[in-house]
CSV table of C-alpha atoms in Angstrom, one decimal:
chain,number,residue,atom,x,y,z
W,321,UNK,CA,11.0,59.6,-54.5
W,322,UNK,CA,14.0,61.1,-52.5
W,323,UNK,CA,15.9,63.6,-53.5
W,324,UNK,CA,19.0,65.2,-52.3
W,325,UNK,CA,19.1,68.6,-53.0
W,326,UNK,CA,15.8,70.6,-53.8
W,327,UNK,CA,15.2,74.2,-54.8
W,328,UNK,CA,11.7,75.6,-54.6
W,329,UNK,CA,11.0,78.8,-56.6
W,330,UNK,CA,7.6,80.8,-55.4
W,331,UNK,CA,6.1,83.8,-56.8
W,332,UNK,CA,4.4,85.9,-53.7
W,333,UNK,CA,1.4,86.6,-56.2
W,334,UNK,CA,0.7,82.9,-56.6
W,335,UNK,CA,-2.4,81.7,-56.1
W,336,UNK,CA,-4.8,84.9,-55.7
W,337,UNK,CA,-3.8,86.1,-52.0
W,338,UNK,CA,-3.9,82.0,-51.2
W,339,UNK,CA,-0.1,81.8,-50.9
W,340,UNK,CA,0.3,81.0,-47.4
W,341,UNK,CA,-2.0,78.6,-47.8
W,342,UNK,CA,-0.6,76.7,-51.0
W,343,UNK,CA,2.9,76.4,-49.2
W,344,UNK,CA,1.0,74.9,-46.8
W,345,UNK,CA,-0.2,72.1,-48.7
W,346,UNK,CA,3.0,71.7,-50.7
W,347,UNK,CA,6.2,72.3,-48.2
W,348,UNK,CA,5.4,69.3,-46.1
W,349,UNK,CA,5.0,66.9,-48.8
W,350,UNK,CA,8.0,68.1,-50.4
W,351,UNK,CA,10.3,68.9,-47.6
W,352,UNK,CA,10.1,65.2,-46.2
W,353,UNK,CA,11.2,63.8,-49.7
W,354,UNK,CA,14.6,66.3,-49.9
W,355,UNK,CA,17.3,66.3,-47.7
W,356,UNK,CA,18.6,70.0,-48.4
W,357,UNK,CA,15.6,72.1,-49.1
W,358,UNK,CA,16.2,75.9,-50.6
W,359,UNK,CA,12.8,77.9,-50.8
W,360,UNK,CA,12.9,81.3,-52.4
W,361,UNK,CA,10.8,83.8,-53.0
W,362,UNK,CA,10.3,85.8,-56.2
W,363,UNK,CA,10.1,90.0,-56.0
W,364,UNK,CA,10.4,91.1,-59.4
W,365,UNK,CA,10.4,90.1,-62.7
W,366,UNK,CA,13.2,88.4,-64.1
W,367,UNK,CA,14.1,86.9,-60.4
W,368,UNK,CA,12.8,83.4,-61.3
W,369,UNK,CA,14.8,83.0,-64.2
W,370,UNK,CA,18.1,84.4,-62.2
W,371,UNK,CA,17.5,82.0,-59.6
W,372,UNK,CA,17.1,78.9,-61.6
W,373,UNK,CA,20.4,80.1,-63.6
W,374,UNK,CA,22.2,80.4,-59.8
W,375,UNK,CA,21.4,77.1,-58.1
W,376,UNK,CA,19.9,74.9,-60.9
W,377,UNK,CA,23.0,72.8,-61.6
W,378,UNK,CA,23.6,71.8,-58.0
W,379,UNK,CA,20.0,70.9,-57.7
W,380,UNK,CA,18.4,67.6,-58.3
W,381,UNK,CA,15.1,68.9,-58.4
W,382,UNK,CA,13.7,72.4,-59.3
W,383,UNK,CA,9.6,72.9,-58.3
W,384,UNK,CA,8.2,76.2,-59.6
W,385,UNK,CA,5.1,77.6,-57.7
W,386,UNK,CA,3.4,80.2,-60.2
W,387,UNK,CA,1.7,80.7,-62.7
W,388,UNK,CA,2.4,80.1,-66.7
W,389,UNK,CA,4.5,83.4,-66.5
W,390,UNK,CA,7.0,82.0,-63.8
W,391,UNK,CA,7.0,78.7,-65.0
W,392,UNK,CA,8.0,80.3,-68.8
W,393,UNK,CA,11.3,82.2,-66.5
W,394,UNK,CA,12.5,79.0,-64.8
W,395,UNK,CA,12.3,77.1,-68.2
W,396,UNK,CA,15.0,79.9,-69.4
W,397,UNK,CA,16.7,80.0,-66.3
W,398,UNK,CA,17.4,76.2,-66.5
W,399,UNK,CA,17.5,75.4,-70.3
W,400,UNK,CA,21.2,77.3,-70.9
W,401,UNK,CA,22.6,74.8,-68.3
W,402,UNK,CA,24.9,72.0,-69.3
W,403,UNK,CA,23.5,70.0,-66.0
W,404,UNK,CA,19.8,70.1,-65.8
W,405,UNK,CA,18.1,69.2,-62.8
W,406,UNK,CA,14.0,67.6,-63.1
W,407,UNK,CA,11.9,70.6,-62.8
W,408,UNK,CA,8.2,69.9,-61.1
W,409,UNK,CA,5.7,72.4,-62.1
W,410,UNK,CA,2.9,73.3,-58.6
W,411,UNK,CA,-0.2,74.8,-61.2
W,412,UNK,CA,-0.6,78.4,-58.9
W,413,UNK,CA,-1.3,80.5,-61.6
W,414,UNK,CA,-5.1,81.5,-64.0
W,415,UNK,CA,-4.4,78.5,-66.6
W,416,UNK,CA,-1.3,76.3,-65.9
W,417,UNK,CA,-1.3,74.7,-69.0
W,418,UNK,CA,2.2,73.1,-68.7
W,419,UNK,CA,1.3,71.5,-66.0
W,420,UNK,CA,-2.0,69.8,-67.6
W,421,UNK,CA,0.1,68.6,-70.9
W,422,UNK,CA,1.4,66.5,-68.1
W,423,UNK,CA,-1.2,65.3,-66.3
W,424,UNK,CA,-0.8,67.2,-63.6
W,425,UNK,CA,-3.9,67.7,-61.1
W,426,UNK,CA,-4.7,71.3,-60.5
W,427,UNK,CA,-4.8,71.6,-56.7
W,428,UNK,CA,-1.4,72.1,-55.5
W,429,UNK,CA,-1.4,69.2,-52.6
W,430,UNK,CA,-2.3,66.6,-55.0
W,431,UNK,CA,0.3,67.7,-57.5
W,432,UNK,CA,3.0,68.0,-54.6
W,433,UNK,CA,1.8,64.2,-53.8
W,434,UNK,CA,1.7,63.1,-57.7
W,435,UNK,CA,5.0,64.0,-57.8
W,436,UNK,CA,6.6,62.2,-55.2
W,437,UNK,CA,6.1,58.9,-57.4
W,438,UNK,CA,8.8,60.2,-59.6
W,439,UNK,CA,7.5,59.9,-63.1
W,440,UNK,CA,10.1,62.1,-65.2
W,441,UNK,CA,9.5,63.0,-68.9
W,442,UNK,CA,12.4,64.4,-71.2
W,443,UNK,CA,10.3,67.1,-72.8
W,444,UNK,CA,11.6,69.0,-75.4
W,445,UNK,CA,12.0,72.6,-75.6
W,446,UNK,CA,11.7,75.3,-78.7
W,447,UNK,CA,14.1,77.7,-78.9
W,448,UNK,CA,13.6,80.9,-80.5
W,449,UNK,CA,16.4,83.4,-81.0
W,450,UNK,CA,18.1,82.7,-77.6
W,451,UNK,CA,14.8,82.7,-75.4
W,452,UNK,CA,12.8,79.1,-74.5
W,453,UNK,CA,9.8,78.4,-73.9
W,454,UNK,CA,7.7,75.4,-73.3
W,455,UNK,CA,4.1,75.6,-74.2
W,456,UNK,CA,3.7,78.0,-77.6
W,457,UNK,CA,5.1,80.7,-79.7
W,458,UNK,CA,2.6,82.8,-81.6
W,459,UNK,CA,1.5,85.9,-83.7
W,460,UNK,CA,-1.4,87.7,-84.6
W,461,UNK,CA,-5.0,86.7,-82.9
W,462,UNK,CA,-3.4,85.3,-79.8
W,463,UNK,CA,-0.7,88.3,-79.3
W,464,UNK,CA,-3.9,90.4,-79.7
W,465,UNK,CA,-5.7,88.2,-76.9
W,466,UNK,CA,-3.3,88.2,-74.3
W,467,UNK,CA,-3.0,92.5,-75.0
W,468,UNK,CA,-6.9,92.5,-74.8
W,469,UNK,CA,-7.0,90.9,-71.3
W,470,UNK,CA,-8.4,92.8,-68.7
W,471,UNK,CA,-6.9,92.5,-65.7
W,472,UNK,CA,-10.1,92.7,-63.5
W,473,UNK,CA,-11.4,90.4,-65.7
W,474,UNK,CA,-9.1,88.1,-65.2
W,475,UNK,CA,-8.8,88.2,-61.4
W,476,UNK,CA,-12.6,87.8,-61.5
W,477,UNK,CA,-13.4,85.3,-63.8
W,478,UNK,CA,-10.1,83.5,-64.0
W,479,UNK,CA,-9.9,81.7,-67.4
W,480,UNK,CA,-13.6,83.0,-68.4
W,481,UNK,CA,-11.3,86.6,-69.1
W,482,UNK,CA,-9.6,84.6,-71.7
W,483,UNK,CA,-12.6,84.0,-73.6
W,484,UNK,CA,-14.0,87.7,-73.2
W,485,UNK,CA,-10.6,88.7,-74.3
W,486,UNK,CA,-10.9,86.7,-77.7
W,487,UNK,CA,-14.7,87.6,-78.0
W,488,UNK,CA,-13.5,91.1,-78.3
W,489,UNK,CA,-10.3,90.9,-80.3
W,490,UNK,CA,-12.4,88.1,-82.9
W,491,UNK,CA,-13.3,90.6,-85.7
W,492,UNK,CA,-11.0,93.1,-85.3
W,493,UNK,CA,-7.3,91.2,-86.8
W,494,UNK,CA,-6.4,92.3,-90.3
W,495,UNK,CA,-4.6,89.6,-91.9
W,496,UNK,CA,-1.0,89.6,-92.0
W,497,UNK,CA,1.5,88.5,-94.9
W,498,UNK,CA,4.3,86.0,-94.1
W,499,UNK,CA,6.8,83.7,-95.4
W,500,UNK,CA,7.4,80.4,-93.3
W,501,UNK,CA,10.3,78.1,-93.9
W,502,UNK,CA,10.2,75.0,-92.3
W,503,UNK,CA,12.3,72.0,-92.9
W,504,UNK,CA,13.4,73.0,-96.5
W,505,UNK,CA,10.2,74.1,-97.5
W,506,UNK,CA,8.7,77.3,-97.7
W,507,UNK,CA,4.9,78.9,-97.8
W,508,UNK,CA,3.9,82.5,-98.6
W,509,UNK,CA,0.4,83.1,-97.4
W,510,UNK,CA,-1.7,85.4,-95.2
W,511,UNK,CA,-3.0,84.5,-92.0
W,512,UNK,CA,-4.5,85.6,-88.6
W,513,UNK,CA,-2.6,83.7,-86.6
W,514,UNK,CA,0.6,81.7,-86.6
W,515,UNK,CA,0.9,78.8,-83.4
W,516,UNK,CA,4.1,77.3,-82.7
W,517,UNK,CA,2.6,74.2,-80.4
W,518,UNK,CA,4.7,71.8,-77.9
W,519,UNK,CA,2.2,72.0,-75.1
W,520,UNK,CA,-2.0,70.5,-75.7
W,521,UNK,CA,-3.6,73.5,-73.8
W,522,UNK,CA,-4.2,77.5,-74.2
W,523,UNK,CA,-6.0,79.3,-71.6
W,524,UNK,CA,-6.7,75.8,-70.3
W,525,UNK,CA,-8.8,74.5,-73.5
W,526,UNK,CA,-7.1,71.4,-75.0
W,527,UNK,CA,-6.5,71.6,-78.3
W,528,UNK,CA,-7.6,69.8,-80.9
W,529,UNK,CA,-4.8,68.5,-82.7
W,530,UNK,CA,-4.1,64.8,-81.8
W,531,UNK,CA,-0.6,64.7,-83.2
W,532,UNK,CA,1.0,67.1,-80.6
W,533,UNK,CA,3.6,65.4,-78.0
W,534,UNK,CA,6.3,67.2,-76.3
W,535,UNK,CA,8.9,64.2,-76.6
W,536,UNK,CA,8.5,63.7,-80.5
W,537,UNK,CA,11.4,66.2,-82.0
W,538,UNK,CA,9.0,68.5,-83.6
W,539,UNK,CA,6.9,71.4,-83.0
W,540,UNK,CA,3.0,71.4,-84.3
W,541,UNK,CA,2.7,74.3,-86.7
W,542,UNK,CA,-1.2,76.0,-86.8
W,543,UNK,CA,-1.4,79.0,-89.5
W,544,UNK,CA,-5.0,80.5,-89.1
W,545,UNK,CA,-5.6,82.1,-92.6
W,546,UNK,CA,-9.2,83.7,-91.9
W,547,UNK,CA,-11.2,85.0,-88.9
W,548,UNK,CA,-14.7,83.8,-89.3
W,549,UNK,CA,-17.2,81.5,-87.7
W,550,UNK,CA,-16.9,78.2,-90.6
W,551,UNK,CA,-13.1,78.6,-90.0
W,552,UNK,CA,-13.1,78.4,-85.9
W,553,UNK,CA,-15.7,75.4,-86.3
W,554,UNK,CA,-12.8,73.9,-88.8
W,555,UNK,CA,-10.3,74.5,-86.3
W,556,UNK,CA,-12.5,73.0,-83.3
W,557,UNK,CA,-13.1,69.8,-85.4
W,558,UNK,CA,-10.0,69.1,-86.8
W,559,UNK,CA,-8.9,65.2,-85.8
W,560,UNK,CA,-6.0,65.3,-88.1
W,561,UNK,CA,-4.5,61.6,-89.2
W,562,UNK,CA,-1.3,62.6,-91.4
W,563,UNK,CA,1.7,64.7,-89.9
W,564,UNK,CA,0.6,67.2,-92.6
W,565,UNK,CA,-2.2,69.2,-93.7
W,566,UNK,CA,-2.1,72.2,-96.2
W,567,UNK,CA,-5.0,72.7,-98.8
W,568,UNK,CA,-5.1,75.6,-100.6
W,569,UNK,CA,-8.7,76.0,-100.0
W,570,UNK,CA,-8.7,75.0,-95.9
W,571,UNK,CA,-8.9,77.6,-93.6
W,572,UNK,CA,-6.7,75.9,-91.6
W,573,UNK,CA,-3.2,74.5,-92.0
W,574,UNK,CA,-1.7,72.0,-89.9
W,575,UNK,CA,2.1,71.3,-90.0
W,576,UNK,CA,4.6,69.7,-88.0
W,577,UNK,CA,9.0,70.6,-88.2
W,578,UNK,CA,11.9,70.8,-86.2
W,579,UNK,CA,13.6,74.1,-87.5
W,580,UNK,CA,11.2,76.9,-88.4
W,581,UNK,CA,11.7,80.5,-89.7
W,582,UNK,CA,9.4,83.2,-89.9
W,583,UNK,CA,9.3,86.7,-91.1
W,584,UNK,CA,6.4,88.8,-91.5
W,585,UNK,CA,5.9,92.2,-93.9
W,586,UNK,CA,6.0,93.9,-90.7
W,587,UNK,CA,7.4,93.5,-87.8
W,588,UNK,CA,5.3,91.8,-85.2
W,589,UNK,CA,4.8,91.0,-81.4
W,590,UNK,CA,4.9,87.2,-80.4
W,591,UNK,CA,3.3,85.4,-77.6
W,592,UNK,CA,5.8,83.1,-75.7
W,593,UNK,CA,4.1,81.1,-73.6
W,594,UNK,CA,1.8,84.3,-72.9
W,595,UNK,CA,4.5,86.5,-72.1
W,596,UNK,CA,4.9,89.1,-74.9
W,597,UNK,CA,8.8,90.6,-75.4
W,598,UNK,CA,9.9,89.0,-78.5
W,599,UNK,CA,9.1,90.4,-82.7
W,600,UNK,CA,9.4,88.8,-85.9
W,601,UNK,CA,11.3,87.3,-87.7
W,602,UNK,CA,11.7,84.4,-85.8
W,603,UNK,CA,14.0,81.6,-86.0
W,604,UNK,CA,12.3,78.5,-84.3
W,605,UNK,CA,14.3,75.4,-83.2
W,606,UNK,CA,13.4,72.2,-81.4
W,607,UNK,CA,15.7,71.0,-78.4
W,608,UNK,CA,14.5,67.4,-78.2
W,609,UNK,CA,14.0,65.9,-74.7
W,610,UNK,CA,16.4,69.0,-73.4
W,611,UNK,CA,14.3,69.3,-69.8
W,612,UNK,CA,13.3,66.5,-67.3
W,613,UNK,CA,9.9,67.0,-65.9
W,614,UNK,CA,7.7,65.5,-63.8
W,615,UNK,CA,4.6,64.4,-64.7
W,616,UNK,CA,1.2,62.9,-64.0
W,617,UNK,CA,0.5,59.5,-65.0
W,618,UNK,CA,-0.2,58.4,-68.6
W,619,UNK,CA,-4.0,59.8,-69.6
C-alpha cells in the first residue's frame, strides 16, 4: 500500500521506556510506503487530539503509536473532520484493545507490516455529548475499576493490574438507579454497571457477546443489575442468539440501539474508552462507518 501523505502521532511514554525501540521497528516499514512522512511527538495531554484536528484532512493516513488513552484523542481529533483520512492503530500501550477488535498483532513491527496490505474497515463511532470514542462508554463497576488501578500495579503487572483492580472494587459498588431510553423504548432499573460496547475487548479480555461488530449501526448495550459470583458466571457464559435480551429475572441484560439516553439519580462518572472526564446523563449516538481503519485480516 502506498500512500502519499502520512502523519504519525507518538506518545514519548509509549511502550514502557521501549520507545526508541518501537519507532524502530515501525518508521522503516512505514516510511518506505509514504512519500511525505510527518512524525510528531506528543508532550502533554490533549496534544494528540490537537494534532490530528491540525493535519488530519491533508493526510491520507493517520498511525497512532500509544496506548488506548492516545488512541481515544486522535479518534476525537479526527472524527469532527468533514475529510477523514484511514487511521492505523501501532498497539504501544497496557491493553490496546482497539487494535485487537481488528485483528491487529500486538508487536508493533508486525502490525506496521499488517498494515501495509491495506485492509480498511469503515468502523463506526459513538458519540456522546460532543466527545467520541471507539471502544466503550460506561458507569459504575468499570468507572470504579479504572479509579482503583494502581499505577505500580500496572507498570508491573501490565493487564494483571486490571484484574487486581476489579478484585478490589468487586464487593464494594452500591447499585445505582437509572432510566435508559433507547430507540423509543425505555427501562427503569438498578444496576452495577451500564456498558456502551463497539469494541470486543476490555483490559484485553474478549468479551463475550457474539453480536458485537463495529460496522453494524448499533451499539451493544450491557446493564449489570447485581454484583455477585452467579451473576459474573452469567455474564461469562452468555452466547446470546437474538439482538435482544431483557428478563426480569436475569442478572444480565443484553441490548443493542443506535441512539441511547441515560440519566442516573445522581450524577455519575463515565469511562470513555478508559479515560474518565465525562458525567451523566448521557446522550449516546452511533456514527455508522464514520472512520476508516486499518485492520488485520478477517479472524
Amino acid at each position: 500500500m502506498k500512500w502519499k501523505k502520512g502523519l504519525l502521532v507518538y506518545n514519548q511514554n509509549a511502550g514502557g521506556g521501549k520507545l526508541e525501540k518501537n519507532l524502530g521497528e515501525c518508521l522503516p516499514v512505514l516510511s518506505c510506503n509514504i512519500e511525505e512522512f510527518l512524525v510528531i511527538q506528543t508532550k502533554e495531554a490533549g496534544d494528540a487530539e490537537r494534532i490530528c484536528r491540525e493535519f488530519g484532512e491533508d493526510m491520507d493516513v493517520v498511525f497512532v503509536l500509544g496506548g488506548d488513552g492516545t488512541v481515544h484523542e486522535c479518534v476525537n481529533g479526527l472524527s469532527v473532520l468533514n475529510k477523514r483520512p484511514a487511521l492505523g492503530i501501532l498497539p504501544g500501550g497496557t491493553c490496546n484493545d482497539f487494535s485487537r477488535t481488528l485483528n491487529l498483532p500486538q508487536k508493533i513491527g508486525k502490525a506496521a507490516e499488517e498494515m501495509m496490505a491495506g485492509r480498511i474497515k469503515e468502523v463506526d463511532v459513538g458519540k456522546a455529548g460532543d466527545r467520541y470514542f471507539l471502544n466503550f462508554w460506561g458507569i459504575g463497576l468499570i468507572t470504579d475499576t479504572s479509579s482503583n488501578i494502581d499505577e505500580h500495579e500496572k507498570n508491573l503487572f501490565g493487564k494483571i493490574g486490571y484484574f487486581l483492580s476489579a478484585i478490589r472494587t468487586l464487593g464494594d459498588n452500591e447499585p445505582f438507579s437509572f432510566t435508559m431510553e433507547y430507540d423509543g423504548k425505555t427501562i427503569e432499573d438498578e444496576a452495577i454497571m451500564i456498558l456502551v460496547l463497539n469494541g470486543k475487548y476490555i483490559g484485553t479480555n474478549l468479551l463475550p457477546f457474539p453480536l458485537i461488530d463495529s460496522q453494524d449501526g448499533v451499539m451493544d448495550i450491557v446493564i449489570l443489575k447485581k454484583s455477585n459470583i452467579a451473576v459474573f458466571k452469567e455474564l461469562l457464559a452468555m452466547k446470546r442468539l437474538a439482538a435482544e435480551s431483557a428478563e426480569p429475572d436475569s442478572g444480565v441484560w443484553y441490548l443493542q440501539a443506535s441512539d441511547i439516553k441515560i440519566q442516573t439519580s445522581q450524577e455519575m462518572e463515565a469511562d470513555t474508552d478508559g479515560e474518565i472526564y465525562l458525567k451523566t446523563p448521557a446522550n449516546i449516538q452511533v456514527l455508522q462507518n464514520h472512520l476508516p481503519m486499518l485492520c488485520g485480516p478477517e479472524a
